[in-house]
Structure formats: structure tokens, C-alpha cells
Short mmCIF file of C-alpha atoms and ligand atoms in Angstrom, two decimals:
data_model
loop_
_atom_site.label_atom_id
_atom_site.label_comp_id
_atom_site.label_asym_id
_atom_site.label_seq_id
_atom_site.Cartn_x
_atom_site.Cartn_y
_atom_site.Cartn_z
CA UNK Z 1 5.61 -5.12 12.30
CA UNK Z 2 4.84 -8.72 11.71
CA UNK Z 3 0.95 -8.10 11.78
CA UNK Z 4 -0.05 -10.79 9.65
CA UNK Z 5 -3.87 -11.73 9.34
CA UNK Z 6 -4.79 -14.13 11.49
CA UNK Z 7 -4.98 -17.03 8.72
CA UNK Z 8 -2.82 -16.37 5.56
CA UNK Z 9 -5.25 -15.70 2.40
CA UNK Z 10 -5.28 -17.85 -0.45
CA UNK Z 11 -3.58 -15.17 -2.83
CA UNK Z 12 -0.32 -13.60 -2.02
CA UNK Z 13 -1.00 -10.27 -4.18
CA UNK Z 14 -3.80 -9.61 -6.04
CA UNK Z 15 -3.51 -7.20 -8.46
CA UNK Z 16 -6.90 -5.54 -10.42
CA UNK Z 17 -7.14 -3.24 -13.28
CA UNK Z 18 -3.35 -1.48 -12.26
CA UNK Z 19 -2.81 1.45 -14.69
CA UNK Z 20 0.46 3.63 -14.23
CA UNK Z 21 0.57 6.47 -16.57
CA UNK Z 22 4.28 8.87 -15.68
CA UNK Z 23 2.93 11.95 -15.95
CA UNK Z 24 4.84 14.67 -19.25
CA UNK Z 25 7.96 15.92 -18.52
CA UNK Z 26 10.16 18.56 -19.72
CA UNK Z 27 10.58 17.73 -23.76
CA UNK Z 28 8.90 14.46 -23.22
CA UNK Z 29 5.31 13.46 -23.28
CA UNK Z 30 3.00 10.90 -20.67
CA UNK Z 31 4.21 7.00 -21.03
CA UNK Z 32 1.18 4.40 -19.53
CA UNK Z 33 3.73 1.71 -18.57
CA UNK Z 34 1.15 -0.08 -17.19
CA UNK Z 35 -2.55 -0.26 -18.62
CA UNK Z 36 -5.17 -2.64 -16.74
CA UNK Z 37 -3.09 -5.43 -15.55
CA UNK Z 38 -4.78 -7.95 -13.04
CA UNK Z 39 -2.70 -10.85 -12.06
CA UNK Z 40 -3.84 -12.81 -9.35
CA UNK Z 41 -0.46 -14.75 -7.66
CA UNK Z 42 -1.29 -17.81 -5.03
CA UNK Z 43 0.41 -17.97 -1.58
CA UNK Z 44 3.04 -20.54 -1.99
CA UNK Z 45 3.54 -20.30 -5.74
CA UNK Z 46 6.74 -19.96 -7.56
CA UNK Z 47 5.32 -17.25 -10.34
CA UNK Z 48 7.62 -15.71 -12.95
CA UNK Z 49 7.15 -11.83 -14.86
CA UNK Z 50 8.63 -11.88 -17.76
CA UNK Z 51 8.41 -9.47 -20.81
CA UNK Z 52 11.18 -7.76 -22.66
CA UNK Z 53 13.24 -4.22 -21.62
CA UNK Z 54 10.25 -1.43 -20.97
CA UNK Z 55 7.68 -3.82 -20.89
CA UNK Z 56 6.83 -2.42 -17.23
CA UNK Z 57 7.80 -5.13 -15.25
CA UNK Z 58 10.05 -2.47 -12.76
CA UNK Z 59 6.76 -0.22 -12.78
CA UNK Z 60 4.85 -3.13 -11.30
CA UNK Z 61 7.37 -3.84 -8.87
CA UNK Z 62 8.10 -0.21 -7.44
CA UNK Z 63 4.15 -0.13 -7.12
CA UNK Z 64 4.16 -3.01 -4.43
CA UNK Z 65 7.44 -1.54 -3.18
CA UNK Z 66 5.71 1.87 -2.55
CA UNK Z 67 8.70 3.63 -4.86
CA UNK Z 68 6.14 4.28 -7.53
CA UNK Z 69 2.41 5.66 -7.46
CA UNK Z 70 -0.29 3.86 -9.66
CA UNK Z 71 -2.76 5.83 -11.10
CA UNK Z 72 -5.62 3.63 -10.95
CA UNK Z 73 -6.38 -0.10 -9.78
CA UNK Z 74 -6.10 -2.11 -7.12
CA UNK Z 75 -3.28 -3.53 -5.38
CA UNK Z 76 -3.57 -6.38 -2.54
CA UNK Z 77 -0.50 -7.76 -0.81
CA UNK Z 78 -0.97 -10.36 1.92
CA UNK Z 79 -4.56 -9.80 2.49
CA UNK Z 80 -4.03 -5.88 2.78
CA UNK Z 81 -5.14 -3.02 0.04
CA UNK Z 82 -2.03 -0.69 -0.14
CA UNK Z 83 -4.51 1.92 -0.32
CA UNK Z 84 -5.94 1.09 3.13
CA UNK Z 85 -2.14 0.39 4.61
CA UNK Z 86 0.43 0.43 2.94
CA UNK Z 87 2.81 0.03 6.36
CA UNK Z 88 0.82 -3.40 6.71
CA UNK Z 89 0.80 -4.61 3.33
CA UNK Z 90 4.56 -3.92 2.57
CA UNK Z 91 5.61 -5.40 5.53
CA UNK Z 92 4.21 -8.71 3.80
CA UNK Z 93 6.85 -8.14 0.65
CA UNK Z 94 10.82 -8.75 0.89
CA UNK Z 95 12.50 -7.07 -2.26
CA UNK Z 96 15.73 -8.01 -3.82
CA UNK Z 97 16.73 -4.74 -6.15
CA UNK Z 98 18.95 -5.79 -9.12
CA UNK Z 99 21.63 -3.71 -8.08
CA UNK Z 100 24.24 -4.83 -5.65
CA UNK Z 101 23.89 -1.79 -3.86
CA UNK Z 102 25.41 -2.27 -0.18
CA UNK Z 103 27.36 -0.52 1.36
CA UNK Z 104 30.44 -1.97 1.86
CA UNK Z 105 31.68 -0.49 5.51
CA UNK Z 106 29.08 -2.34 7.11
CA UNK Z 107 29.50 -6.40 8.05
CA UNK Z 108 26.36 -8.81 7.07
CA UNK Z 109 25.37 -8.71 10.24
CA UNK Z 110 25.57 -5.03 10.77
CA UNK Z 111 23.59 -4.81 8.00
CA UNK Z 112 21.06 -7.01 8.63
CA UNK Z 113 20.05 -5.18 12.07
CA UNK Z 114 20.25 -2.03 10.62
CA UNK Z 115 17.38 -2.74 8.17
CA UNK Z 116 15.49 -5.06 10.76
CA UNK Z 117 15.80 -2.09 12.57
CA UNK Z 118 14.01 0.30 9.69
CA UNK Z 119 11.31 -2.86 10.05
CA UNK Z 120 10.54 -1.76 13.31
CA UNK Z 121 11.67 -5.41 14.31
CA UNK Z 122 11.98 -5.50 17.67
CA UNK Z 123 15.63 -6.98 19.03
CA UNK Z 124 14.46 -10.10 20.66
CA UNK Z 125 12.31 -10.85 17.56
CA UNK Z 126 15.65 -10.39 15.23
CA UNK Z 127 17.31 -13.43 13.76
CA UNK Z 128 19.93 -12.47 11.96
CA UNK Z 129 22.40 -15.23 12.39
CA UNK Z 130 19.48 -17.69 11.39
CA UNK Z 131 18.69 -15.20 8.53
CA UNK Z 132 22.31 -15.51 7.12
CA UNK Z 133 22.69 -19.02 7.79
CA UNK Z 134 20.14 -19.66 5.38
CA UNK Z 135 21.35 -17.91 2.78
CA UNK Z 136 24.99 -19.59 3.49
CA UNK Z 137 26.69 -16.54 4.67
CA UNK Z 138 26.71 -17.02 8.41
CA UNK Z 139 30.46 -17.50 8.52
CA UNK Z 140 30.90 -14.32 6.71
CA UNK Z 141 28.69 -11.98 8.96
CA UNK Z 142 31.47 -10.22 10.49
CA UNK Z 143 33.14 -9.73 7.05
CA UNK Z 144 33.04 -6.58 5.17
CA UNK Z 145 30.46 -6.21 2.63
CA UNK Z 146 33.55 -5.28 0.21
CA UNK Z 147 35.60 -8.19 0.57
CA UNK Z 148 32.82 -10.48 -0.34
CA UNK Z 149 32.42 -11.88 -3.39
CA UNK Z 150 29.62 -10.90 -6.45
CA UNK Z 151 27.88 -14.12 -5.62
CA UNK Z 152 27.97 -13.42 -1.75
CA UNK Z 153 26.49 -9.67 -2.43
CA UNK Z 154 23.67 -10.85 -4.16
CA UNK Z 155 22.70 -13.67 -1.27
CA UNK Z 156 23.14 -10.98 1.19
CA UNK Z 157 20.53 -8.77 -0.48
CA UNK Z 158 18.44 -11.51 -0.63
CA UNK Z 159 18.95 -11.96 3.38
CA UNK Z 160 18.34 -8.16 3.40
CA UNK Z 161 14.95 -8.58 2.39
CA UNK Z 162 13.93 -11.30 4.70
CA UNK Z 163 14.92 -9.26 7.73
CA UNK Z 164 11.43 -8.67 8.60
CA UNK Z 165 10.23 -12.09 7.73
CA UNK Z 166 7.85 -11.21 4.92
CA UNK Z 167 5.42 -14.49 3.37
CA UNK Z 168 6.73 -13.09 0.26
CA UNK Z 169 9.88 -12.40 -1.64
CA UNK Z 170 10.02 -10.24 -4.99
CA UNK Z 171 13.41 -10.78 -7.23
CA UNK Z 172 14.00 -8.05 -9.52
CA UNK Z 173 16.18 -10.23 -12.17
CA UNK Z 174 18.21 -11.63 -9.92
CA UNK Z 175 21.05 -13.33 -12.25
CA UNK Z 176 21.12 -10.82 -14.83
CA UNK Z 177 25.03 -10.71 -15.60
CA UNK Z 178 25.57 -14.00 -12.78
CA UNK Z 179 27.69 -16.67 -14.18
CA UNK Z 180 25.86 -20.32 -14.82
CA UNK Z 181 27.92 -21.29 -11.14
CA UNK Z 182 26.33 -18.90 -9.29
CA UNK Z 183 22.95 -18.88 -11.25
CA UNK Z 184 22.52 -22.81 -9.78
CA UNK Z 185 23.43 -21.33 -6.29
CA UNK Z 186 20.94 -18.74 -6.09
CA UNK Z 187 17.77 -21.33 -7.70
CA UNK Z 188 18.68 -24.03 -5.35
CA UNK Z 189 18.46 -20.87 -2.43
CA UNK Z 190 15.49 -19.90 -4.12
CA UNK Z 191 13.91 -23.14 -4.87
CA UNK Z 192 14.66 -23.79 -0.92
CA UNK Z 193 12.67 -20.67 0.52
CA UNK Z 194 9.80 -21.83 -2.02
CA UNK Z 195 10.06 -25.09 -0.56
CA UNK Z 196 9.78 -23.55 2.82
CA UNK Z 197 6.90 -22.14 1.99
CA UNK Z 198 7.75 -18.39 0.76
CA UNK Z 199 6.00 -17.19 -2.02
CA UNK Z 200 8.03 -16.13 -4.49
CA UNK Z 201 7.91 -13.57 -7.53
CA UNK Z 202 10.68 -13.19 -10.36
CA UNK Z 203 10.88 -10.94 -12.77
CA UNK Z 204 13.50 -12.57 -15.67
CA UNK Z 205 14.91 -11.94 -18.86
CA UNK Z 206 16.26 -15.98 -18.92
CA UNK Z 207 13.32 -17.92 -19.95
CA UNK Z 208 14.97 -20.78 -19.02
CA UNK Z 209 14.65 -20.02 -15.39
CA UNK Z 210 11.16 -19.24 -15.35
CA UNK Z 211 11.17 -22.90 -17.40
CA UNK Z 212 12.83 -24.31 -14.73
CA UNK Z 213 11.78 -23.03 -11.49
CA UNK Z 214 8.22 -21.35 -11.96
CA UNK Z 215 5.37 -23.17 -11.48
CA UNK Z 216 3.16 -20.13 -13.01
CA UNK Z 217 4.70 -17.28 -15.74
CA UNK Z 218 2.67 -14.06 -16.66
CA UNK Z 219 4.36 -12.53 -19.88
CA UNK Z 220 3.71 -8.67 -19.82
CA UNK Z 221 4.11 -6.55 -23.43
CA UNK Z 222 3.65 -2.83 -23.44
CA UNK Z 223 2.17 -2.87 -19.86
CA UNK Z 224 0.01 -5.76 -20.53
CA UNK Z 225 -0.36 -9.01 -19.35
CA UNK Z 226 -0.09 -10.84 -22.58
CA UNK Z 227 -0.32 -14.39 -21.04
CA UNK Z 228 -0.91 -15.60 -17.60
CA UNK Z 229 -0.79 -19.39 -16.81
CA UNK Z 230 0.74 -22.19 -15.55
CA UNK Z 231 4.54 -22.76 -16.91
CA UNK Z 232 3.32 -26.14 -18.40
CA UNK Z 233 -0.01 -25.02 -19.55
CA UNK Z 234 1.69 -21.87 -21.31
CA UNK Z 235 3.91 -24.78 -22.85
CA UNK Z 236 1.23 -27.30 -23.82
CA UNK Z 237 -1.55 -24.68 -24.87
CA UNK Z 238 0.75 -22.92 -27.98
CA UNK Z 239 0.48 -25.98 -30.33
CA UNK Z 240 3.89 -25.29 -31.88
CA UNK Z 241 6.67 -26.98 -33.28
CA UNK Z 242 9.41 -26.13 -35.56
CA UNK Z 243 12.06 -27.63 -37.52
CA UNK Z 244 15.04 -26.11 -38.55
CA UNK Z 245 17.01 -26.81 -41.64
CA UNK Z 246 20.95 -26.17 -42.22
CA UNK Z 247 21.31 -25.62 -45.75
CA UNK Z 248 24.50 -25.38 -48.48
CA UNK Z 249 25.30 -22.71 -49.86
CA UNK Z 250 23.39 -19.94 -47.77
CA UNK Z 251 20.28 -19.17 -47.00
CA UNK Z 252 18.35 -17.90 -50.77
CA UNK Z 253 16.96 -14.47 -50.37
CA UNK Z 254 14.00 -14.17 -50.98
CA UNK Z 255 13.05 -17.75 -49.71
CA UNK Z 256 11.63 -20.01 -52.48
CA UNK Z 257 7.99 -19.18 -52.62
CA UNK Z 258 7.11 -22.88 -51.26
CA UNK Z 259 8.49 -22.08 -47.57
CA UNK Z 260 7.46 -18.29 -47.48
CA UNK Z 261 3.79 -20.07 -47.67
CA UNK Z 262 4.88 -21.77 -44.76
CA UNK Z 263 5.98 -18.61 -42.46
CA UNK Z 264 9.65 -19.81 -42.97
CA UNK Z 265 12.04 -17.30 -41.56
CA UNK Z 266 16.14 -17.36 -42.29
CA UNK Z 267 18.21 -17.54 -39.31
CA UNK Z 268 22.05 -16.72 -39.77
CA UNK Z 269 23.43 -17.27 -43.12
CA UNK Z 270 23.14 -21.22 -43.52
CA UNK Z 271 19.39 -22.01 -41.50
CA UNK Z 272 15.78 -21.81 -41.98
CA UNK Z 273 13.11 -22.12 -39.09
CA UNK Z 274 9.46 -22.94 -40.34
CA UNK Z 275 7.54 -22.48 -36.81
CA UNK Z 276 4.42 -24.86 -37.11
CA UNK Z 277 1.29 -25.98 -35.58
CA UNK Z 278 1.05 -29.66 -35.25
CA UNK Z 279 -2.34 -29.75 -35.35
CA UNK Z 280 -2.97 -27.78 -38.69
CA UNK Z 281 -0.37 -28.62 -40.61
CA UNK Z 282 1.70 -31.94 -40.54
CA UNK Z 283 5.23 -32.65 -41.03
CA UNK Z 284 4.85 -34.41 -44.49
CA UNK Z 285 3.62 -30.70 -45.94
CA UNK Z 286 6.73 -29.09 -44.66
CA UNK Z 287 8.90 -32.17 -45.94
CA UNK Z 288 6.92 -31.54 -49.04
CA UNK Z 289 7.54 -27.96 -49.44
CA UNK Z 290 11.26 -28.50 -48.54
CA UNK Z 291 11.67 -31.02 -51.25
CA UNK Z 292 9.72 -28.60 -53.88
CA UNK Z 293 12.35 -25.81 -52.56
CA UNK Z 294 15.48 -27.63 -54.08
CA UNK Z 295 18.17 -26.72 -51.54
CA UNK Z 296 20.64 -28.31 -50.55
CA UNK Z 297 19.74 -29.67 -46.92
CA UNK Z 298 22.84 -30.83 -44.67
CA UNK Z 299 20.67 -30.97 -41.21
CA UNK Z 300 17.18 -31.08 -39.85
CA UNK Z 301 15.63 -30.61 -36.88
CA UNK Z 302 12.78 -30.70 -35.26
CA UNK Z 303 12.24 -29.43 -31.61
CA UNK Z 304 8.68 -28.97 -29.44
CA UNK Z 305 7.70 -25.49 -28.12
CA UNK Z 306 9.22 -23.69 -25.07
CA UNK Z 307 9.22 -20.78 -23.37
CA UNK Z 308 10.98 -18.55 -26.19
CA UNK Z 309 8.94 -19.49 -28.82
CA UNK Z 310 5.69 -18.44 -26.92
CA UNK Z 311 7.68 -15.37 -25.80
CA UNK Z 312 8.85 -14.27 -29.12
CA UNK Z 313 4.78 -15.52 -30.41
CA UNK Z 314 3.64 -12.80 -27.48
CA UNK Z 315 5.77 -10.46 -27.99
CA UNK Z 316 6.98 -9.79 -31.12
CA UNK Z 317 6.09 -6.61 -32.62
CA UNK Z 318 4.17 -6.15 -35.61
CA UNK Z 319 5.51 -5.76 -38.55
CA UNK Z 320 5.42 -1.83 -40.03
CA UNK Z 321 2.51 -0.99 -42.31
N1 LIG K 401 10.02 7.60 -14.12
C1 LIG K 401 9.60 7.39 -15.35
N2 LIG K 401 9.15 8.42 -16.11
C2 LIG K 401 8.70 8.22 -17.37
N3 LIG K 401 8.66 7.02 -17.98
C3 LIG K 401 9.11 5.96 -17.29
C4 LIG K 401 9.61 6.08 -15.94
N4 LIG K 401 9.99 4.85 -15.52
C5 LIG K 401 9.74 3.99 -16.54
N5 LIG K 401 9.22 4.65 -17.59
C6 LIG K 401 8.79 4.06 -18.87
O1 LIG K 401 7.76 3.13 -18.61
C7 LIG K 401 7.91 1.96 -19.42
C8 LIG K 401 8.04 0.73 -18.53
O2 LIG K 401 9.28 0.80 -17.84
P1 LIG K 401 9.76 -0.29 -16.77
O3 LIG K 401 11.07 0.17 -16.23
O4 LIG K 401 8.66 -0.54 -15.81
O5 LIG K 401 9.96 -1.57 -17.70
P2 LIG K 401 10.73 -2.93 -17.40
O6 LIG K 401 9.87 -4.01 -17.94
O7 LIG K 401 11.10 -3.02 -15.98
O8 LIG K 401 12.03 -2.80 -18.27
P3 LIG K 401 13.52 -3.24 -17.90
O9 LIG K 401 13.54 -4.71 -17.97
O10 LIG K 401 14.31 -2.56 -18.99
O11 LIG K 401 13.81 -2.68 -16.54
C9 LIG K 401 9.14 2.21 -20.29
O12 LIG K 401 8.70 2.70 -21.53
C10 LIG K 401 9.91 3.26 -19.53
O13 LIG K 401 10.65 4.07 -20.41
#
């Protein structure tokens, strides 16, 4: 199964025009979960998917995993159209589900040549021991799946989907619910396989971690790519700032008429956020227009763009009619 092209290709996946409409079912109509996405991911890049709950991000992923059926576009993993063969080009893809789902009468190692054996990897080819070595578990691959811990389950699924030694490696949110402990454990794994060269795609609700470890983030909305780029050109390109005042007394409602102008929103009872661009409007207007507000200020902050601002920019819905 390890019928890689002869020289890797520049892209990893290459995705064109994908549209996934789920067909009307009993008492509910069609959904288009995805609607002419192209992303185009480089071999050896770190690339994060992010979008909120139902933005289609699972869609896209069950696509390349052959779970789910697109309707239209094209799909190329490794070099190979999943039209043409889709043996060949999902043999290029590892995927880590979110679930932990193992089953737990089986040892790491057990498990590991049961699926290289679903690869079609051939004994002498295996390398299980290396396989679990590198994700830290090769002292535990005679223990029972159940006896290991949350943090050990998830490295073992990630081990799961190297078994067959695929250029790539998909993460389906992989520390949703992790503590911050375990979070570090599985970047610095994941960071390392990068390193290694694996190209690597995370989907992610933590904008943080596609802040920290991806070097390019696509942000997908209603099953479309809302923003593709890299990290620090997503961060650099949104020409936004915002300060944030703590006020006394809480928050007026409706805010004085000199910050609504602004786009000031309340946060909590006792803040306001004005979101700004530097380059339209400087910080002496909003000083201005806090002064002509007469509240009484007990904090102020200012703080440069990141991910969540762009995210909430991209995503937010509109506002009803
Ligand atoms: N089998 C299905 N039949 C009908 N609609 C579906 C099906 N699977 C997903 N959908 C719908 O398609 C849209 C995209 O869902 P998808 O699961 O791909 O989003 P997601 O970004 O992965 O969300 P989450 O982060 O919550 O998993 C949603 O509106 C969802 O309800």
C-alpha cells in the first residue's frame, strides 16, 4: 500500500470547487454543508480549519476519509484524484477521529497490527514498536487500551493513523475537552511529526492553537472558505485594534451616542470594546469620544488583533433585518 509517486508533489491535497449537498430526509429538507470550497494545502505545512459548530469542517474531512460522498468538485490527496483511486489516495491520509474510540481488550500493539493489517501493510514492512515509540507509548504496548490514561488514548489514535505511514496526518479537534497538560503534550508530538516532515491538517475550535502551531489557517463559515492565508498574514492583513474600557457603575444601555458611532459593543456588565482600524481612525478620536461619553473609566486597554477577532470579523452572523 505505500505506492507513493515517485517524487512527492508540491501540494499535499488540493481541493477544487468541493460542493456536498446531504440529500432530504424524512421531515427534513437538503443541507449544502459544503458549497465550492478550493483550498490548496502545501506538503510540509502545518495548516489549520477552523470555523464554528456546522460550519462543515467534519463534511470536508469524511470526504478525504471516503466516509462521506461529495457531490461535485475535485479532491486531490498526495498527487492522486479520489475519483481516479481512492485506495491510492487515502492511503496518503492518517486520520485521528475526535472520539477515543478503541477498543479497550486489545494492547497498543495489538492494535496497531490489526489496522496495519486493514492497510494491507505487509509484516516485515510493520513498525509498530517504532510507531509507538514516537508517540511515547512504547512502554505501554502490551498494556490494555483500558487501563491507559485519556492522554495515552488520544496518542495511541494518533499512532493508529500512522500505521500505514501516510505523508499526511488529519486531526479532527484533537484537544477538544484535553486539559492545558496534555494539550502541550500532544503540540510538542505534533509540532515533532511536522518537524519530521508530515504534513499536517487540524481542524480546531482553540484559536490559540492554530495561533500557535499553524503556519497557514483557512476559516470556513456556512461551507465556505471565508479566509485562507498564512497565520501571520491573516494577523497582519485585518488592520484591527481595540481597546477596552472598565467602567463604574455598569455599562449605560443604550451606549452614549458618541461610542455607538464608534461600533462600541458592551461586554459583561462593567466593559466596553470599541474594535478599530488603526489606519482609519486613530486613538485620539476614540480617547475623544470616551471623554465626550462622561463615564466613569477605572481601566483601559488596548490590545493588537489575533486570531478571535478575525474569527468573530469572519464569522459573525448578520444581524436580523
Ligand atoms: N449526514 C448528514 N445529513 C444531513 N445534514 C448533515 C449531515 N452531516 C452534517 N450535516 C449538516 O451539514 C452541516 C455541516 O456539518 P459538519 O458536521 O460538517 O460541520 P462541522 O464544522 O464539522 O461542525 P462541528 O464542529 O459541530 O462538528 C451542518 O449544518 C450539519 O447539520
Amino acid at each position: 500500500m505505500r505506492s507513493a509517486p515517485a517524487s512527492p508533489p508540491d501540494n499535499a491535497i488540493e481541493i477544487e470547487s468541493l460542493t456536498k449537498v446531504y440529500k432530504a430526509r424524512a421531515g427534513q429538507s437538503a443541507k449544502t454543508a459544503l458549497e465550492g470550497v478550493s483550498l490548496t494545502i502545501p506538503r510540509g505545512s502545518f495548516f489549520a480549519l477552523l470555523g464554528p459548530n456546522g460550519a462543515g469542517k467534519s463534511t470536508l474531512i469524511n470526504i478525504m476519509a471516503g466516509l462521506v460522498l461529495k457531490t461535485s468538485g475535485t479532491v486531490r490527496i498526495w498527487g492522486t484524484d479520489i475519483d481516479h483511486n481512492d485506495r491510492q489516495a487515502r492511503a496518503a491520509i492518517g486520520i485521528v477521529p475526535q472520539e477515543l474510540n478503541l477498543d479497550p481488550f486489545f494492547t497498543p500493539r495489538e492494535l496497531l497490527e490489526v489496522q496495519a493489517g486493514l492497510y494491507g501493510v505487509p509484516r516485515r514492512e510493520r513498525r509498530t514498536l517504532e510507531i509507538l515509540d514516537s508517540v511515547g507509548l512504547a512502554d505501554k504496548a502490551d498494556a490494555y487500551a483500558r487501563t491507559l490514561s485519556g492522554g495515552m488514548r488520544r496518542r495511541l489514535l494518533v499512532a493508529k493513523a500512522m500505521v500505514h505511514f501516510p505523508p499526511i496526518l488529519v486531526l479532527d479537534e484533537p484537544t477538544a475537552g484535553v486539559d492545558i497538560e496534555l494539550r502541550q503534550q500532544l503540540w510538542a508530538m505534533i509540532q515533532d511529526l511536522n518537524a519530521r516532515g508530515t504534513t499536517i491538517l487540524l481542524t480546531t475550535h482553540y484559536l490559540e492553537e492554530a495561533e500557535t502551531l499553524c503556519d497557514t489557517t483557512a476559516i470556513i463559515n456556512n461551507g465556505t472558505v471565508a479566509a485562507c492565508d498564512t497565520t501571520r498574514n491573516l494577523l497582519r492583513r485585518l488592520d484591527s485594534k481595540s481597546v477596552t474600557v472598565t467602567v463604574g457603575g455598569g455599562v449605560p444601555d443604550p451606549l452614549p451616542p458618541s461610542l455607538a458611532a464608534l461600533g462600541a459593543c458592551a461586554r459583561g456588565d462593567d466593559q466596553i470594546v470599541i474594535r478599530y482600524k488603526p489606519s482609519e481612525t486613530g486613538i485620539t478620536t476614540i480617547l475623544e469620544a470616551l471623554r465626550g461619553a462622561d463615564l466613569d473609566i477605572r481601566d483601559l486597554v488596548t490590545k493588537e488583533t489575533d486570531l478571535e477577532d478575525i474569527f468573530l470579523q469572519l464569522t459573525r452572523k448578520p444581524a436580523a433585518a
